[in-house]
Structure formats: structure tokens, C-alpha cells
Short mmCIF file of C-alpha atoms in Angstrom, two decimals:
data_model
loop_
_atom_site.label_atom_id
_atom_site.label_comp_id
_atom_site.label_asym_id
_atom_site.label_seq_id
_atom_site.Cartn_x
_atom_site.Cartn_y
_atom_site.Cartn_z
CA MET A 119 -38.71 58.86 13.14
CA ILE A 120 -36.59 55.76 13.13
CA THR A 121 -33.36 54.78 14.88
CA LEU A 122 -30.46 53.90 12.70
CA LYS A 123 -27.99 51.05 13.44
CA ASN A 124 -25.65 53.59 14.51
CA GLY A 125 -28.24 54.69 17.29
CA LYS A 126 -28.95 58.08 15.68
CA LYS A 127 -32.61 59.13 15.30
CA CYS A 128 -33.77 60.67 11.91
CA TRP A 129 -36.84 61.55 10.04
CA VAL A 130 -37.46 59.50 6.75
CA VAL A 131 -39.98 59.42 4.05
CA VAL A 132 -40.99 55.80 3.81
CA LYS A 133 -41.55 54.10 0.35
CA ASN A 134 -43.08 50.81 1.79
CA ALA A 135 -43.80 49.61 5.19
CA GLN A 136 -44.26 46.22 6.60
CA ARG A 137 -45.12 45.29 10.16
CA ASN A 138 -44.82 41.68 11.71
CA LYS A 139 -45.05 40.94 15.34
CA LYS A 140 -42.10 42.88 16.68
CA PHE A 141 -40.64 45.05 14.15
CA LEU A 142 -42.03 47.42 11.58
CA TRP A 143 -39.74 47.13 8.44
CA VAL A 144 -39.46 50.26 6.24
CA GLU A 145 -38.21 51.06 2.75
CA VAL A 146 -36.50 54.51 2.87
CA GLU A 147 -37.07 56.76 -0.07
CA LYS A 148 -35.85 60.09 1.36
CA ILE A 149 -33.92 60.86 4.59
CA ASN A 150 -33.66 63.96 6.68
CA ASN A 151 -30.22 65.29 7.16
CA GLY A 152 -31.07 67.51 10.03
CA SER A 153 -32.54 70.55 7.91
CA ASP A 154 -34.12 69.06 4.85
CA PHE A 155 -35.11 65.92 3.27
CA ILE A 156 -32.50 64.24 0.52
CA ASP A 157 -32.85 61.24 -1.41
CA ALA A 158 -31.75 57.91 0.43
CA GLU A 159 -29.10 57.22 -1.97
CA HIS A 160 -27.50 60.64 -1.52
CA PRO A 161 -23.63 60.31 -1.40
CA ARG A 162 -23.51 61.92 1.98
CA TRP A 163 -25.22 59.05 3.41
CA ASP A 164 -22.94 56.25 2.38
CA GLY A 165 -20.27 54.50 4.24
CA GLY A 166 -22.81 52.21 5.98
CA LYS A 167 -23.74 54.62 8.69
CA PHE A 168 -27.03 55.35 7.45
CA ILE A 169 -29.74 53.39 5.48
CA LYS A 170 -29.09 53.24 1.80
CA HIS A 171 -31.88 53.28 -0.69
CA GLY A 172 -34.16 50.21 -0.54
CA GLU A 173 -32.26 48.86 2.51
CA SER A 174 -34.65 47.68 5.44
CA GLU A 175 -34.24 48.85 9.09
CA LYS A 176 -36.21 47.43 12.11
CA ARG A 177 -37.83 49.94 14.47
#
């Protein structure tokens, strides 16, 4: 589970992950919309509120 920039938590399918000293950077392939997993680039997740496909987010 990751925390998005807007503070919401959600489950994701991770494509790539890279750890440094403080953070785990992940590349998201699919994101959970509360009931099922949809592609991260799905239009419902646009608007900067959620991670877009290939964008990194710190955990």
C-alpha cells in the first residue's frame, strides 16, 4: 500500500521498485480504485490527484 500526494492510501501493482536510504520509489502499473485494479493511466485517475503511469512516488 502506498500513500499518494493527496494523502489517500491505495493498493497498487508495482512495475519497478528502487530503494534508497529513505524512500522506496515505485513505478505503478495498476492502481486499485477501491474495488478492483485498473490501469494506472486510466482516465478516472487523471487530474494530478493520483499517480499516473510511470510516475514515481515516495513511500
